[in-house]
Amino acid sequence: AAGPGTLLGALLAEPLRRRLGLGRVLVGSAVVTGLGGLTFAFAGGPGWLAVVVLAVAWFVLATSSIYDVQALTLRQVLAPEALRGRVNATMVLAFWGPMPIGALLGGVLGQVVGLRAVIVLGALGTASAALWIVLSPLRGMSEPLVET
């Protein structure tokens, strides 16, 4: 599901931004990505449910890709040219750096409280990250600020 979903999201990112505005697309894609992760807690059971979870995974990966394109665009527009490499490197470190610790913590919690509970907790944590965007001035932004 990752390949087609991510590719579809990358292709839709620009048309969606033009139609809905940067702020709405950032907020919507962040919320959908976070809440969509809740469906993974329901994986298993009848075959039709597995198909639904796979379809939602495809959709979540598409919205995640849409978010990534918009966020990178915003960083590139707002960061001074001389600092863009550092800004993007910092974002990569902030995003990927804690993942091994989170994976270890998730594995330990999965053993203690169960895998479904940890998946729900992780999805809610991801969805709560959207609050920073929802509560910021970005939600009303229609276009990135471009120097002319």
CSV table of N, CA and C in Angstrom, one decimal:
chain,number,residue,atom,x,y,z
A,1,ALA,N,0.8,-1.2,0.0
A,1,ALA,CA,0.0,0.0,0.0
A,1,ALA,C,0.9,1.3,0.0
A,2,ALA,N,2.1,1.2,0.5
A,2,ALA,CA,2.9,2.4,0.6
A,2,ALA,C,3.2,3.0,-0.7
A,3,GLY,N,3.7,2.3,-1.7
A,3,GLY,CA,4.1,2.9,-2.9
A,3,GLY,C,3.0,3.6,-3.7
A,4,PRO,N,1.9,3.0,-4.0
A,4,PRO,CA,0.8,3.7,-4.7
A,4,PRO,C,0.2,4.8,-3.9
A,5,GLY,N,0.0,4.6,-2.6
A,5,GLY,CA,-0.6,5.7,-1.8
A,5,GLY,C,0.3,6.9,-1.7
A,6,THR,N,1.6,6.7,-1.5
A,6,THR,CA,2.6,7.8,-1.4
A,6,THR,C,2.7,8.5,-2.8
A,7,LEU,N,2.7,7.8,-3.8
A,7,LEU,CA,2.8,8.4,-5.2
A,7,LEU,C,1.5,9.2,-5.5
A,8,LEU,N,0.4,8.7,-5.2
A,8,LEU,CA,-0.9,9.4,-5.4
A,8,LEU,C,-0.9,10.7,-4.6
A,9,GLY,N,-0.5,10.6,-3.3
A,9,GLY,CA,-0.4,11.8,-2.5
A,9,GLY,C,0.5,12.9,-3.0
A,10,ALA,N,1.7,12.5,-3.5
A,10,ALA,CA,2.6,13.4,-4.1
A,10,ALA,C,2.0,14.1,-5.3
A,11,LEU,N,1.3,13.3,-6.1
A,11,LEU,CA,0.7,13.9,-7.3
A,11,LEU,C,-0.5,14.8,-7.0
A,12,LEU,N,-1.2,14.6,-5.9
A,12,LEU,CA,-2.4,15.4,-5.6
A,12,LEU,C,-2.0,16.6,-4.7
A,13,ALA,N,-0.8,16.7,-4.2
A,13,ALA,CA,-0.4,17.7,-3.2
A,13,ALA,C,-0.6,19.1,-3.8
A,14,GLU,N,-0.1,19.3,-5.0
A,14,GLU,CA,-0.1,20.7,-5.6
A,14,GLU,C,-1.5,21.1,-6.0
A,15,PRO,N,-2.3,20.2,-6.7
A,15,PRO,CA,-3.7,20.6,-7.1
A,15,PRO,C,-4.5,20.9,-5.8
A,16,LEU,N,-4.3,20.1,-4.8
A,16,LEU,CA,-5.1,20.3,-3.6
A,16,LEU,C,-4.8,21.7,-2.9
A,17,ARG,N,-3.5,22.0,-2.9
A,17,ARG,CA,-3.0,23.3,-2.3
A,17,ARG,C,-3.6,24.4,-3.1
A,18,ARG,N,-3.6,24.3,-4.4
A,18,ARG,CA,-4.2,25.4,-5.2
A,18,ARG,C,-5.7,25.6,-5.0
A,19,ARG,N,-6.4,24.5,-4.8
A,19,ARG,CA,-7.8,24.5,-4.7
A,19,ARG,C,-8.3,24.9,-3.3
A,20,LEU,N,-7.6,24.3,-2.3
A,20,LEU,CA,-8.1,24.5,-0.9
A,20,LEU,C,-7.2,25.4,-0.1
A,21,GLY,N,-6.0,25.7,-0.5
A,21,GLY,CA,-5.1,26.6,0.3
A,21,GLY,C,-4.2,25.7,1.1
A,22,LEU,N,-3.0,26.3,1.4
A,22,LEU,CA,-2.0,25.5,2.1
A,22,LEU,C,-2.4,25.2,3.5
A,23,GLY,N,-3.0,26.1,4.2
A,23,GLY,CA,-3.4,25.9,5.6
A,23,GLY,C,-4.4,24.7,5.8
A,24,ARG,N,-5.5,24.8,4.9
A,24,ARG,CA,-6.5,23.7,5.0
A,24,ARG,C,-5.9,22.3,4.7
A,25,VAL,N,-5.0,22.3,3.7
A,25,VAL,CA,-4.4,21.0,3.3
A,25,VAL,C,-3.5,20.5,4.4
A,26,LEU,N,-2.7,21.4,5.0
A,26,LEU,CA,-1.8,21.0,6.1
A,26,LEU,C,-2.7,20.4,7.3
A,27,VAL,N,-3.7,21.1,7.7
A,27,VAL,CA,-4.6,20.7,8.8
A,27,VAL,C,-5.2,19.4,8.4
A,28,GLY,N,-5.9,19.3,7.3
A,28,GLY,CA,-6.7,18.1,6.9
A,28,GLY,C,-5.8,16.9,6.8
A,29,SER,N,-4.7,17.1,6.1
A,29,SER,CA,-3.8,15.9,5.9
A,29,SER,C,-3.2,15.4,7.3
A,30,ALA,N,-2.9,16.3,8.1
A,30,ALA,CA,-2.3,16.0,9.4
A,30,ALA,C,-3.4,15.2,10.3
A,31,VAL,N,-4.6,15.7,10.3
A,31,VAL,CA,-5.6,15.1,11.1
A,31,VAL,C,-6.0,13.7,10.5
A,32,VAL,N,-6.1,13.6,9.2
A,32,VAL,CA,-6.5,12.3,8.5
A,32,VAL,C,-5.4,11.3,8.7
A,33,THR,N,-4.1,11.7,8.6
A,33,THR,CA,-3.0,10.8,8.8
A,33,THR,C,-3.0,10.3,10.3
A,34,GLY,N,-3.2,11.1,11.2
A,34,GLY,CA,-3.3,10.7,12.6
A,34,GLY,C,-4.4,9.8,13.0
A,35,LEU,N,-5.6,10.2,12.6
A,35,LEU,CA,-6.8,9.4,13.0
A,35,LEU,C,-6.9,8.2,12.1
A,36,GLY,N,-6.4,8.2,10.9
A,36,GLY,CA,-6.4,7.0,10.0
A,36,GLY,C,-5.6,5.9,10.6
A,37,GLY,N,-4.6,6.2,11.4
A,37,GLY,CA,-3.8,5.2,12.0
A,37,GLY,C,-4.6,4.3,13.0
A,38,LEU,N,-5.7,4.9,13.5
A,38,LEU,CA,-6.6,4.1,14.4
A,38,LEU,C,-7.1,2.8,13.8
A,39,THR,N,-7.3,2.8,12.5
A,39,THR,CA,-7.8,1.7,11.8
A,39,THR,C,-6.9,0.4,11.9
A,40,PHE,N,-5.6,0.7,12.1
A,40,PHE,CA,-4.7,-0.5,12.1
A,40,PHE,C,-4.9,-1.3,13.4
A,41,ALA,N,-5.5,-0.7,14.4
A,41,ALA,CA,-5.8,-1.5,15.6
A,41,ALA,C,-6.9,-2.5,15.4
A,42,PHE,N,-7.6,-2.4,14.3
A,42,PHE,CA,-8.7,-3.3,13.9
A,42,PHE,C,-8.3,-4.3,12.9
A,43,ALA,N,-7.0,-4.4,12.6
A,43,ALA,CA,-6.5,-5.4,11.6
A,43,ALA,C,-6.7,-6.7,12.2
A,44,GLY,N,-7.0,-7.7,11.3
A,44,GLY,CA,-7.3,-9.0,11.7
A,44,GLY,C,-8.8,-9.3,11.7
A,45,GLY,N,-9.2,-10.5,11.8
A,45,GLY,CA,-10.6,-10.8,11.7
A,45,GLY,C,-10.9,-11.3,10.3
A,46,PRO,N,-12.2,-11.0,9.9
A,46,PRO,CA,-12.6,-11.4,8.6
A,46,PRO,C,-11.8,-10.8,7.4
A,47,GLY,N,-11.8,-11.5,6.3
A,47,GLY,CA,-11.1,-11.0,5.1
A,47,GLY,C,-11.5,-9.6,4.7
A,48,TRP,N,-12.8,-9.3,4.7
A,48,TRP,CA,-13.3,-8.0,4.3
A,48,TRP,C,-12.7,-6.9,5.1
A,49,LEU,N,-12.5,-7.2,6.4
A,49,LEU,CA,-12.0,-6.1,7.3
A,49,LEU,C,-10.5,-5.9,6.9
A,50,ALA,N,-9.8,-6.9,6.5
A,50,ALA,CA,-8.4,-6.7,6.1
A,50,ALA,C,-8.3,-5.9,4.9
A,51,VAL,N,-9.3,-6.0,4.0
A,51,VAL,CA,-9.3,-5.2,2.7
A,51,VAL,C,-9.6,-3.8,3.1
A,52,VAL,N,-10.5,-3.5,4.0
A,52,VAL,CA,-10.8,-2.2,4.4
A,52,VAL,C,-9.6,-1.5,5.1
A,53,VAL,N,-8.9,-2.3,6.0
A,53,VAL,CA,-7.8,-1.7,6.6
A,53,VAL,C,-6.7,-1.4,5.6
A,54,LEU,N,-6.5,-2.2,4.6
A,54,LEU,CA,-5.5,-2.0,3.6
A,54,LEU,C,-5.9,-0.7,2.8
A,55,ALA,N,-7.1,-0.6,2.4
A,55,ALA,CA,-7.6,0.6,1.7
A,55,ALA,C,-7.4,1.9,2.5
A,56,VAL,N,-7.7,1.8,3.8
A,56,VAL,CA,-7.4,3.0,4.7
A,56,VAL,C,-5.9,3.3,4.8
A,57,ALA,N,-5.1,2.2,4.8
A,57,ALA,CA,-3.7,2.4,4.9
A,57,ALA,C,-3.2,3.2,3.7
A,58,TRP,N,-3.7,2.8,2.5
A,58,TRP,CA,-3.4,3.4,1.3
A,58,TRP,C,-3.8,4.9,1.3
A,59,PHE,N,-4.9,5.2,1.8
A,59,PHE,CA,-5.4,6.6,1.9
A,59,PHE,C,-4.6,7.4,2.9
A,60,VAL,N,-4.3,6.8,4.1
A,60,VAL,CA,-3.5,7.4,5.1
A,60,VAL,C,-2.1,7.8,4.5
A,61,LEU,N,-1.5,6.8,3.8
A,61,LEU,CA,-0.2,7.1,3.2
A,61,LEU,C,-0.2,8.2,2.2
A,62,ALA,N,-1.3,8.3,1.4
A,62,ALA,CA,-1.5,9.4,0.5
A,62,ALA,C,-1.6,10.7,1.2
A,63,THR,N,-2.4,10.8,2.3
A,63,THR,CA,-2.5,12.0,3.0
A,63,THR,C,-1.2,12.4,3.7
A,64,SER,N,-0.5,11.4,4.1
A,64,SER,CA,0.8,11.7,4.8
A,64,SER,C,1.8,12.3,3.8
A,65,SER,N,1.8,11.8,2.5
A,65,SER,CA,2.6,12.3,1.5
A,65,SER,C,2.2,13.8,1.1
A,66,ILE,N,0.9,14.0,1.1
A,66,ILE,CA,0.4,15.3,0.8
A,66,ILE,C,0.9,16.3,1.9
A,67,TYR,N,0.8,15.9,3.2
A,67,TYR,CA,1.3,16.7,4.3
A,67,TYR,C,2.8,17.0,4.1
A,68,ASP,N,3.6,16.0,3.8
A,68,ASP,CA,5.0,16.1,3.7
A,68,ASP,C,5.4,17.1,2.6
A,69,VAL,N,4.7,17.1,1.5
A,69,VAL,CA,5.0,18.0,0.4
A,69,VAL,C,4.7,19.4,0.8
A,70,GLN,N,3.6,19.6,1.5
A,70,GLN,CA,3.2,21.0,1.9
A,70,GLN,C,4.1,21.5,2.9
A,71,ALA,N,4.5,20.7,3.9
A,71,ALA,CA,5.4,21.1,5.0
A,71,ALA,C,6.8,21.5,4.4
A,72,LEU,N,7.3,20.7,3.5
A,72,LEU,CA,8.6,21.0,2.9
A,72,LEU,C,8.5,22.2,2.1
A,73,THR,N,7.5,22.4,1.4
A,73,THR,CA,7.3,23.7,0.6
A,73,THR,C,7.3,24.9,1.5
A,74,LEU,N,6.6,24.8,2.6
A,74,LEU,CA,6.6,25.9,3.6
A,74,LEU,C,7.9,26.2,4.2
A,75,ARG,N,8.7,25.1,4.5
A,75,ARG,CA,10.0,25.3,5.1
A,75,ARG,C,10.9,26.0,4.1
A,76,GLN,N,10.9,25.5,2.8
A,76,GLN,CA,11.8,26.1,1.8
A,76,GLN,C,11.5,27.5,1.5
A,77,VAL,N,10.2,27.9,1.6
A,77,VAL,CA,9.8,29.3,1.3
A,77,VAL,C,10.2,30.2,2.5
A,78,LEU,N,10.0,29.7,3.7
A,78,LEU,CA,10.2,30.6,4.9
A,78,LEU,C,11.7,30.7,5.3
A,79,ALA,N,12.4,29.6,5.1
A,79,ALA,CA,13.8,29.6,5.6
A,79,ALA,C,14.7,30.4,4.6
A,80,PRO,N,15.6,31.2,5.1
A,80,PRO,CA,16.5,31.9,4.2
A,80,PRO,C,17.3,30.9,3.5
A,81,GLU,N,17.7,31.2,2.2
A,81,GLU,CA,18.4,30.3,1.4
A,81,GLU,C,19.6,29.7,2.0
A,82,ALA,N,20.4,30.5,2.7
A,82,ALA,CA,21.6,30.0,3.3
A,82,ALA,C,21.4,29.0,4.5
A,83,LEU,N,20.2,29.0,5.0
A,83,LEU,CA,19.9,28.1,6.1
A,83,LEU,C,19.0,26.9,5.7
A,84,ARG,N,18.6,26.8,4.5
A,84,ARG,CA,17.6,25.7,4.1
A,84,ARG,C,18.2,24.3,4.4
A,85,GLY,N,19.4,24.1,4.1
A,85,GLY,CA,20.0,22.8,4.4
A,85,GLY,C,20.0,22.5,5.9
A,86,ARG,N,20.3,23.4,6.7
A,86,ARG,CA,20.3,23.2,8.1
A,86,ARG,C,18.9,23.0,8.7
A,87,VAL,N,17.9,23.8,8.1
A,87,VAL,CA,16.5,23.6,8.6
A,87,VAL,C,16.0,22.2,8.2
A,88,ASN,N,16.3,21.8,7.0
A,88,ASN,CA,15.8,20.5,6.6
A,88,ASN,C,16.5,19.4,7.3
A,89,ALA,N,17.8,19.5,7.6
A,89,ALA,CA,18.5,18.5,8.3
A,89,ALA,C,18.0,18.4,9.8
A,90,THR,N,17.7,19.6,10.4
A,90,THR,CA,17.1,19.6,11.7
A,90,THR,C,15.8,18.9,11.7
A,91,MET,N,14.9,19.1,10.7
A,91,MET,CA,13.6,18.5,10.7
A,91,MET,C,13.8,16.9,10.5
A,92,VAL,N,14.7,16.5,9.7
A,92,VAL,CA,15.0,15.1,9.5
A,92,VAL,C,15.4,14.5,10.9
A,93,LEU,N,16.3,15.1,11.5
A,93,LEU,CA,16.8,14.6,12.8
A,93,LEU,C,15.7,14.6,13.9
A,94,ALA,N,14.8,15.7,13.9
A,94,ALA,CA,13.7,15.7,14.9
A,94,ALA,C,12.7,14.6,14.6
A,95,PHE,N,12.5,14.3,13.3
A,95,PHE,CA,11.5,13.3,12.9
A,95,PHE,C,12.0,11.9,13.1
A,96,TRP,N,13.2,11.6,12.5
A,96,TRP,CA,13.7,10.2,12.5
A,96,TRP,C,14.5,9.9,13.8
A,97,GLY,N,15.1,10.9,14.4
A,97,GLY,CA,15.9,10.6,15.6
A,97,GLY,C,15.2,9.9,16.7
A,98,PRO,N,14.1,10.3,17.1
A,98,PRO,CA,13.4,9.6,18.2
A,98,PRO,C,12.8,8.2,17.8
A,99,MET,N,12.7,7.9,16.6
A,99,MET,CA,12.0,6.6,16.2
A,99,MET,C,12.6,5.4,16.8
A,100,PRO,N,13.9,5.2,16.9
A,100,PRO,CA,14.3,3.9,17.6
A,100,PRO,C,13.9,3.8,19.0
A,101,ILE,N,13.9,5.0,19.7
A,101,ILE,CA,13.4,5.0,21.1
A,101,ILE,C,11.9,4.7,21.2
A,102,GLY,N,11.1,5.3,20.3
A,102,GLY,CA,9.7,5.0,20.2
A,102,GLY,C,9.4,3.6,19.8
A,103,ALA,N,10.2,3.0,18.9
A,103,ALA,CA,10.0,1.6,18.6
A,103,ALA,C,10.3,0.7,19.8
A,104,LEU,N,11.3,1.0,20.5
A,104,LEU,CA,11.6,0.2,21.7
A,104,LEU,C,10.5,0.3,22.7
A,105,LEU,N,10.1,1.6,23.0
A,105,LEU,CA,9.1,1.8,24.0
A,105,LEU,C,7.7,1.2,23.5
A,106,GLY,N,7.4,1.2,22.2
A,106,GLY,CA,6.2,0.6,21.7
A,106,GLY,C,6.2,-0.9,21.9
A,107,GLY,N,7.4,-1.5,21.7
A,107,GLY,CA,7.5,-2.9,21.8
A,107,GLY,C,7.3,-3.4,23.3
A,108,VAL,N,7.9,-2.6,24.2
A,108,VAL,CA,7.8,-2.9,25.6
A,108,VAL,C,6.3,-2.7,26.1
A,109,LEU,N,5.7,-1.6,25.7
A,109,LEU,CA,4.3,-1.4,26.0
A,109,LEU,C,3.4,-2.4,25.4
A,110,GLY,N,3.7,-2.8,24.2
A,110,GLY,CA,3.0,-3.9,23.5
A,110,GLY,C,2.9,-5.2,24.3
A,111,GLN,N,4.1,-5.5,24.9
A,111,GLN,CA,4.1,-6.7,25.7
A,111,GLN,C,3.3,-6.5,27.0
A,112,VAL,N,3.3,-5.3,27.6
A,112,VAL,CA,2.7,-5.1,28.8
A,112,VAL,C,1.1,-4.9,28.7
A,113,VAL,N,0.7,-4.0,27.8
A,113,VAL,CA,-0.7,-3.7,27.7
A,113,VAL,C,-1.4,-4.2,26.5
A,114,GLY,N,-0.6,-4.8,25.5
A,114,GLY,CA,-1.2,-5.3,24.3
A,114,GLY,C,-1.0,-4.4,23.1
A,115,LEU,N,-0.9,-5.1,22.0
A,115,LEU,CA,-0.6,-4.4,20.7
A,115,LEU,C,-1.6,-3.4,20.3
A,116,ARG,N,-2.9,-3.8,20.4
A,116,ARG,CA,-4.0,-2.9,19.9
A,116,ARG,C,-4.0,-1.6,20.7
A,117,ALA,N,-3.8,-1.7,22.0
A,117,ALA,CA,-3.8,-0.5,22.9
A,117,ALA,C,-2.6,0.4,22.5
A,118,VAL,N,-1.4,-0.2,22.1
A,118,VAL,CA,-0.3,0.7,21.8
A,118,VAL,C,-0.5,1.3,20.4
A,119,ILE,N,-1.2,0.6,19.5
A,119,ILE,CA,-1.5,1.2,18.2
A,119,ILE,C,-2.4,2.3,18.3
A,120,VAL,N,-3.5,2.2,19.2
A,120,VAL,CA,-4.4,3.3,19.4
A,120,VAL,C,-3.7,4.5,20.1
A,121,LEU,N,-2.9,4.2,21.0
A,121,LEU,CA,-2.1,5.3,21.7
A,121,LEU,C,-1.2,6.0,20.7
A,122,GLY,N,-0.5,5.3,19.9
A,122,GLY,CA,0.4,5.9,18.9
A,122,GLY,C,-0.4,6.7,17.9
A,123,ALA,N,-1.6,6.2,17.4
A,123,ALA,CA,-2.4,7.0,16.5
A,123,ALA,C,-2.9,8.2,17.1
A,124,LEU,N,-3.4,8.2,18.3
A,124,LEU,CA,-3.9,9.4,19.0
A,124,LEU,C,-2.7,10.4,19.2
A,125,GLY,N,-1.5,9.9,19.5
A,125,GLY,CA,-0.4,10.8,19.6
A,125,GLY,C,-0.1,11.5,18.3
A,126,THR,N,-0.1,10.7,17.2
A,126,THR,CA,0.1,11.3,15.9
A,126,THR,C,-1.0,12.3,15.6
A,127,ALA,N,-2.2,12.0,15.9
A,127,ALA,CA,-3.4,12.9,15.6
A,127,ALA,C,-3.2,14.2,16.5
A,128,SER,N,-2.8,14.0,17.7
A,128,SER,CA,-2.6,15.2,18.6
A,128,SER,C,-1.6,16.2,18.1
A,129,ALA,N,-0.6,15.7,17.3
A,129,ALA,CA,0.4,16.5,16.7
A,129,ALA,C,-0.2,17.6,15.8
A,130,ALA,N,-1.4,17.2,15.2
A,130,ALA,CA,-2.1,18.2,14.3
A,130,ALA,C,-2.6,19.4,15.1
A,131,LEU,N,-2.7,19.3,16.4
A,131,LEU,CA,-3.2,20.4,17.2
A,131,LEU,C,-2.3,21.7,17.0
A,132,TRP,N,-1.0,21.4,16.8
A,132,TRP,CA,-0.1,22.6,16.7
A,132,TRP,C,-0.4,23.3,15.4
A,133,ILE,N,-0.9,22.7,14.4
A,133,ILE,CA,-1.2,23.3,13.1
A,133,ILE,C,-2.6,23.9,13.3
A,134,VAL,N,-3.5,23.2,13.9
A,134,VAL,CA,-4.9,23.7,14.0
A,134,VAL,C,-5.0,24.9,14.8
A,135,LEU,N,-4.1,25.0,15.8
A,135,LEU,CA,-4.1,26.2,16.7
A,135,LEU,C,-3.2,27.3,16.2
A,136,SER,N,-2.5,27.1,15.1
A,136,SER,CA,-1.6,28.2,14.6
A,136,SER,C,-2.2,29.0,13.5
A,137,PRO,N,-1.5,30.1,13.2
A,137,PRO,CA,-2.0,30.9,12.1
A,137,PRO,C,-1.9,30.2,10.7
A,138,LEU,N,-1.2,29.1,10.6
A,138,LEU,CA,-1.1,28.3,9.4
A,138,LEU,C,-2.4,27.9,8.8
A,139,ARG,N,-3.3,27.5,9.7
A,139,ARG,CA,-4.6,27.0,9.2
A,139,ARG,C,-5.4,27.9,8.3
A,140,GLY,N,-5.2,29.2,8.4
A,140,GLY,CA,-5.8,30.1,7.5
A,140,GLY,C,-5.0,30.5,6.3
A,141,MET,N,-3.8,30.0,6.2
A,141,MET,CA,-2.9,30.5,5.1
A,141,MET,C,-3.3,29.8,3.8
A,142,SER,N,-3.4,30.7,2.8
A,142,SER,CA,-3.8,30.2,1.5
A,142,SER,C,-2.6,29.9,0.6
A,143,GLU,N,-1.6,30.7,0.7
A,143,GLU,CA,-0.4,30.5,-0.2
A,143,GLU,C,0.8,30.7,0.7
A,144,PRO,N,1.9,30.0,0.4
A,144,PRO,CA,3.1,30.2,1.2
A,144,PRO,C,3.6,31.7,0.9
A,145,LEU,N,4.3,32.2,1.8
A,145,LEU,CA,4.8,33.6,1.6
A,145,LEU,C,6.0,33.5,0.7
A,146,VAL,N,5.9,34.2,-0.4
A,146,VAL,CA,7.0,34.1,-1.4
A,146,VAL,C,7.5,35.5,-1.6
A,147,GLU,N,8.9,35.6,-1.5
A,147,GLU,CA,9.5,36.9,-1.7
A,147,GLU,C,9.4,37.3,-3.2
A,148,THR,N,9.1,38.5,-3.5
A,148,THR,CA,9.0,38.9,-4.9
A,148,THR,C,10.0,40.0,-5.2
